[in-house]
Tab-separated table of C-alpha atoms in Angstrom:
chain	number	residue	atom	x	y	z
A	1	UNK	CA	-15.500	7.420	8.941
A	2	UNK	CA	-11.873	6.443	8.040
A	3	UNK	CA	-12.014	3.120	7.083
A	4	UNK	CA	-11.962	1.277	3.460
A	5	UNK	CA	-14.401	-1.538	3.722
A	6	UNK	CA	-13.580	-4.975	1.793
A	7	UNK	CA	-16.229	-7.816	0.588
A	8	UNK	CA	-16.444	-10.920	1.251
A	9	UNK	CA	-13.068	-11.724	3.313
A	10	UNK	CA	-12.481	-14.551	1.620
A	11	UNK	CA	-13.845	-15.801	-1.746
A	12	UNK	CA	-13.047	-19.445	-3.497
A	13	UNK	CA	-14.079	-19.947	-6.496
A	14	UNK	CA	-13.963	-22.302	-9.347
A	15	UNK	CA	-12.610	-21.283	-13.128
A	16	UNK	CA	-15.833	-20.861	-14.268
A	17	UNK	CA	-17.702	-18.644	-11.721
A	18	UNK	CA	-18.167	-14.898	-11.867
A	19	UNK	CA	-17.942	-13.129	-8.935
A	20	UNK	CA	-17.324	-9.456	-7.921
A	21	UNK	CA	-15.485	-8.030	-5.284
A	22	UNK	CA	-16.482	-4.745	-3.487
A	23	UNK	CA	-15.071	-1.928	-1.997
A	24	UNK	CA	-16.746	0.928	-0.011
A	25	UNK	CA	-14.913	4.275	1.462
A	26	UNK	CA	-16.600	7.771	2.888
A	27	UNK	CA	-13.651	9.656	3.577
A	28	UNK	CA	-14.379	11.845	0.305
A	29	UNK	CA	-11.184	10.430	-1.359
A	30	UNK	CA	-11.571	11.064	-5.252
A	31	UNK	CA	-8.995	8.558	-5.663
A	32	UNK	CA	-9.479	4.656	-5.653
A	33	UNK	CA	-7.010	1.745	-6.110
A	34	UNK	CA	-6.857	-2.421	-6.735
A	35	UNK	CA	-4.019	-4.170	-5.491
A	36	UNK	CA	-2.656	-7.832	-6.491
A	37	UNK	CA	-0.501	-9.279	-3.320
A	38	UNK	CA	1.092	-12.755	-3.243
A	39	UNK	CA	2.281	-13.944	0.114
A	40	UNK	CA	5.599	-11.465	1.666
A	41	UNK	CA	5.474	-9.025	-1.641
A	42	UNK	CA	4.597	-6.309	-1.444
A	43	UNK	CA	1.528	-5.190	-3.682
A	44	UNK	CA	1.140	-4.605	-7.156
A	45	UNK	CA	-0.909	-2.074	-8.441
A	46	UNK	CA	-3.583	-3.506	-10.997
A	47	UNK	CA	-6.079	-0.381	-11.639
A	48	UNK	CA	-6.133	3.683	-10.581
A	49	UNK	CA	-9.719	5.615	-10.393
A	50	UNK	CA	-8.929	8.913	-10.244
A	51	UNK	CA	-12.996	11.156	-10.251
A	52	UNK	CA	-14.936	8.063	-11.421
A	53	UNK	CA	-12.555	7.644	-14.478
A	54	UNK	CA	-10.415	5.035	-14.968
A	55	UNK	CA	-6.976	6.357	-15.161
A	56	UNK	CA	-4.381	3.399	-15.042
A	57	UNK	CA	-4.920	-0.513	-16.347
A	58	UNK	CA	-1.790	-2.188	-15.660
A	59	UNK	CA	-1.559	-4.610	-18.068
A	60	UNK	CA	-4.179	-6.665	-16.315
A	61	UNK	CA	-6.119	-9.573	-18.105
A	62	UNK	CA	-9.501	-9.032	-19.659
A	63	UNK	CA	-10.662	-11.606	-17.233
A	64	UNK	CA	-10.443	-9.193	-14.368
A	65	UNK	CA	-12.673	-5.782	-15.137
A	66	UNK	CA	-13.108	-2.989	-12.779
A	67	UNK	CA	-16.096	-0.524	-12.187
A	68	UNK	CA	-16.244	2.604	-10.397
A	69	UNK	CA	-20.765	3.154	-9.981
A	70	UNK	CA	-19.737	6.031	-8.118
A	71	UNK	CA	-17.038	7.958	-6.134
A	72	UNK	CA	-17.561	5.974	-2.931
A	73	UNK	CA	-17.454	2.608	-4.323
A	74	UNK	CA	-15.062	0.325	-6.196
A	75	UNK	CA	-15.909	-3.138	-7.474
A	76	UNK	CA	-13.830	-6.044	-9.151
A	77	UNK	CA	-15.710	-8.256	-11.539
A	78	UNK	CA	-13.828	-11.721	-11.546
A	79	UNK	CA	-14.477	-14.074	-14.469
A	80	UNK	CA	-12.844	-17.135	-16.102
A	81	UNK	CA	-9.800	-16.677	-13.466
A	82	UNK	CA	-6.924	-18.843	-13.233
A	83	UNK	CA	-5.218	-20.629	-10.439
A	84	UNK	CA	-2.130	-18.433	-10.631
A	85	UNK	CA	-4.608	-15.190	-9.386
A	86	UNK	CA	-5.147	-16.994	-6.394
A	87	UNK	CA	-3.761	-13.732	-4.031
A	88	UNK	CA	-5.237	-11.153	-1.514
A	89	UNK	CA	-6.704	-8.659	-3.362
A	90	UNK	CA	-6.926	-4.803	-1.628
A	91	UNK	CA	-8.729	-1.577	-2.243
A	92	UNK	CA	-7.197	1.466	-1.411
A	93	UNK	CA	-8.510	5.187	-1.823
A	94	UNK	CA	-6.274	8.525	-1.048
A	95	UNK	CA	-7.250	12.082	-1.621
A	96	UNK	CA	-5.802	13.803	-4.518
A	97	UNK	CA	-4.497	16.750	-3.726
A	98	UNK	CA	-0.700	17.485	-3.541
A	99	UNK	CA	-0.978	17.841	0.642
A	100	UNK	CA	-3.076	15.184	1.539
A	101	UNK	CA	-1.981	12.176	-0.785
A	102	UNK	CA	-1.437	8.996	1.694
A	103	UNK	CA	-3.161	5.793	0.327
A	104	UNK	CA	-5.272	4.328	3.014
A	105	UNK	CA	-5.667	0.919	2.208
A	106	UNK	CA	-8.653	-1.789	2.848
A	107	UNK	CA	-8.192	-5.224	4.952
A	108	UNK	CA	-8.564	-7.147	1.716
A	109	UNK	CA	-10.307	-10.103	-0.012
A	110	UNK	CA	-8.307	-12.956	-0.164
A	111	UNK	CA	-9.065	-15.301	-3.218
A	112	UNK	CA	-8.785	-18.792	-3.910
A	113	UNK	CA	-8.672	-20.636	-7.222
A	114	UNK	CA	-9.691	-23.489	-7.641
K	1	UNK	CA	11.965	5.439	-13.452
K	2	UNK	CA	12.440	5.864	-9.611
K	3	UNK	CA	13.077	2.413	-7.749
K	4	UNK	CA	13.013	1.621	-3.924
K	5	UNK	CA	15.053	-0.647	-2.392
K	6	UNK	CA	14.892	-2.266	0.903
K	7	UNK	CA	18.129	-4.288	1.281
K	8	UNK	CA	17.231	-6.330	4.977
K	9	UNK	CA	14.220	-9.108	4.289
K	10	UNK	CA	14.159	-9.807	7.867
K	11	UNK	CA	15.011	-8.465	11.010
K	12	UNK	CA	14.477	-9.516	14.877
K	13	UNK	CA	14.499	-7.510	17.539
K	14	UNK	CA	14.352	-8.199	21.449
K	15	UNK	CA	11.034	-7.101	22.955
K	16	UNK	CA	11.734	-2.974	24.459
K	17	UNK	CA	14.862	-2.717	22.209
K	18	UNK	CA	15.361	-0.216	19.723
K	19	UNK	CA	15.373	-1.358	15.853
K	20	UNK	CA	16.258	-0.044	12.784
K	21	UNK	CA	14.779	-0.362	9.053
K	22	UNK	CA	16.738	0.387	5.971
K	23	UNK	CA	15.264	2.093	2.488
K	24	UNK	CA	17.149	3.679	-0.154
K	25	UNK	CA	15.554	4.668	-3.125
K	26	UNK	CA	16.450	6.148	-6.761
K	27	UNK	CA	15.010	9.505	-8.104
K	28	UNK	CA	16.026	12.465	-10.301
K	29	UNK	CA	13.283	14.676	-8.797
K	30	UNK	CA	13.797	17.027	-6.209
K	31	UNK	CA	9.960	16.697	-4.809
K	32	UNK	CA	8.332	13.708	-3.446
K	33	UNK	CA	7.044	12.165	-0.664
K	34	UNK	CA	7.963	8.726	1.345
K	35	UNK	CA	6.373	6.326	3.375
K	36	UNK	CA	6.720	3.474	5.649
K	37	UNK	CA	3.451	0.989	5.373
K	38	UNK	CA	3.300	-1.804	7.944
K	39	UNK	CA	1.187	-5.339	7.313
K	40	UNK	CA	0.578	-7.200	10.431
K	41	UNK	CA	-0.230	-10.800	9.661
K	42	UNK	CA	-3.541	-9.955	9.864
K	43	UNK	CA	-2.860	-8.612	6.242
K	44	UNK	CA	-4.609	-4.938	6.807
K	45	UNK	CA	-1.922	-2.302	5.626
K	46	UNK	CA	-1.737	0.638	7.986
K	47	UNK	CA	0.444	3.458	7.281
K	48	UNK	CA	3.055	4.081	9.506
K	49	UNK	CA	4.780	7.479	8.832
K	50	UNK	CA	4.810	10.074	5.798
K	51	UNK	CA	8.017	12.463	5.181
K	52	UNK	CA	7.610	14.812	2.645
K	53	UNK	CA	10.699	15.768	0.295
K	54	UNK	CA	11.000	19.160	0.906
K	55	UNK	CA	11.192	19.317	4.525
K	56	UNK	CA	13.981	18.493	6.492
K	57	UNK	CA	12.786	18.037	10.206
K	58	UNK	CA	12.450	13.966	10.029
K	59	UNK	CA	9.088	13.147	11.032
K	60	UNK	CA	8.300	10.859	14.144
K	61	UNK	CA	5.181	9.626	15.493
K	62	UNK	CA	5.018	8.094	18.895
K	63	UNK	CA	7.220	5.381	18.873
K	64	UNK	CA	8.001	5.837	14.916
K	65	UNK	CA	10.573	7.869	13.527
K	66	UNK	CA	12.225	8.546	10.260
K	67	UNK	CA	16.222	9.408	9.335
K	68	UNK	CA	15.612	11.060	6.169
K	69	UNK	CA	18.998	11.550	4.407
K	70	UNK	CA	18.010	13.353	0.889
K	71	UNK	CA	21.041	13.801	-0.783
K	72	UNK	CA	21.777	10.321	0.010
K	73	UNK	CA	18.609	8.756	-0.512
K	74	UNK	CA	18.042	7.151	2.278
K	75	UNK	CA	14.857	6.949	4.351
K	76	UNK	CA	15.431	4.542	7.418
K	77	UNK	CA	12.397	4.046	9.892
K	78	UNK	CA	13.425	3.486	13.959
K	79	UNK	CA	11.231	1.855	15.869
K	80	UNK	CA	11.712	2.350	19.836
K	81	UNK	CA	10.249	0.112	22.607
K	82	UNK	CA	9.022	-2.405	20.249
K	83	UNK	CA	6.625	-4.433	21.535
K	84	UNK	CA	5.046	-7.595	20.039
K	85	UNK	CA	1.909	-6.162	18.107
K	86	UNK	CA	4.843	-4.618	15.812
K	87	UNK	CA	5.425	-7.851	14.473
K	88	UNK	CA	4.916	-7.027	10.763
K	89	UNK	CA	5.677	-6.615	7.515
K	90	UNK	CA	7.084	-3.335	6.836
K	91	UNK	CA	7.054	-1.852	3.137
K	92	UNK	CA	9.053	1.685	2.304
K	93	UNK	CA	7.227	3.262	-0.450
K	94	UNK	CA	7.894	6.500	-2.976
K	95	UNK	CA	5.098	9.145	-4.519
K	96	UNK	CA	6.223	11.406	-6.989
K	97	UNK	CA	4.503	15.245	-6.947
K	98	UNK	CA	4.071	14.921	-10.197
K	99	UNK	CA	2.139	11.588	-10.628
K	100	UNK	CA	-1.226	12.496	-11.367
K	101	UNK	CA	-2.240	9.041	-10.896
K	102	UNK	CA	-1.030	8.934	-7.450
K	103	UNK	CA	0.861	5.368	-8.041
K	104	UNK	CA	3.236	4.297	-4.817
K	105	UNK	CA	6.644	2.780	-5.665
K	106	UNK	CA	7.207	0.102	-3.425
K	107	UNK	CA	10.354	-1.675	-1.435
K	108	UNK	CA	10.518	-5.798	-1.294
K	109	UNK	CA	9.529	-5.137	1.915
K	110	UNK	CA	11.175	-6.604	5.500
K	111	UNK	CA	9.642	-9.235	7.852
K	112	UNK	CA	10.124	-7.747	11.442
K	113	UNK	CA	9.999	-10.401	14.169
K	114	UNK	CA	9.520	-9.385	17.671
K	115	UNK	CA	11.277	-11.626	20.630
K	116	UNK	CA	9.656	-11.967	24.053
């Protein structure tokens, strides 16, 4: 299995909802990423995983809060969001050793705000 | 802080002709590794083709291949034969050895249209 599996496709939601967005990989990777993309940029990093732990939070509002249940799954708990965070949102995982360190990225979720 | 810059936002290219993508980055270290991600419209990014610093045989795959200049920073990616399903965008990216959190420094990124 080399894929990185996204859910749902394609989520709308109003300000006030909470929703969660998941993100499944088997390749062993110990290494797991979420990625903010607006239309023709390219992607900006929001949160690192690196063994379960989180490693990097890039600034990112409290309204957006990532969980790592375990090393093959990645979720994004939405809450409270704002118009402007509209975007596709991608998972990525890579291994982590100094050989083997390419990120291999899922197809994405692509949010609406309403 | 290492920076990547790719300088050409769009490019066309007849269908079967060759085509060439520009990157130049910015780095003080001697060990790192590059890579050329493309985004079909489709939006899943696939990666293209991985050159590691510290070797200087440019890597190729298939119909991909890489002019890796080091001292000059530069880290072009030529497409030959293009056909239409590499319509894409096409983002150069940088990974330092020693980021332990693995982060990719990413190019603007260049639209590449493909003419029938």
């Amino acid at each position: 299995d080399t894929e990185v599996t996204q859910t749902p496709k394609h989520l709308v939601m109003g300000m006030t909802n909470k929703k969660s967005l998941k993100c499944e990989q088997h390749m062993g990777h110990r290494a797991m990423y979420w990625y903010k993309q607006k239309a023709k940029k390219p992607p900006e990093l929001m949160f690192v995983y690196s063994y379960e732990k989180l490693s990097i939070n890039e600034s990112v509002p409290s309204r957006f809060s990532p969980e790592c249940p375990n090393s093959s799954l990645l979720n994004l708990h939405l809450h409270a969001l704002q118009p402007e965070d509209s975007a596709l949102y991608l998972c990525a995982s890579s291994p982590t050793s100094k050989k083997r360190n390419e990120q291999f990225f899922g197809p994405g979720t692509r949010l609406t705000v309403l | 802080a290492q920076t990547v810059t790719q300088s050409q936002p769009e490019m066309s290219v007849q269908e079967a002709e060759t085509v060439t993508l520009s990157c130049t980055y910015d780095t003080s270290e001697s060990d790192y590794y590059l890579f050329w991600y493309k985004q079909p419209p489709s939006r899943q990014m696939i990666l293209v083709i991985r050159q590691e610093a510290y070797k200087q045989q440019n890597a190729t795959e298939n119909r991909f291949s890489v002019n890796f200049q080091k001292a000059a920073k530069s880290f072009s990616l030529k497409i030959s034969d293009s056909q239409l399903g590499d319509a894409a965008m096409y983002f150069c990216a940088y990974r330092s050895v020693m980021d332990s959190n693995y982060q990719l420094i990413w190019g603007a990124g260049t639209k590449l249209i493909i003419k029938p």
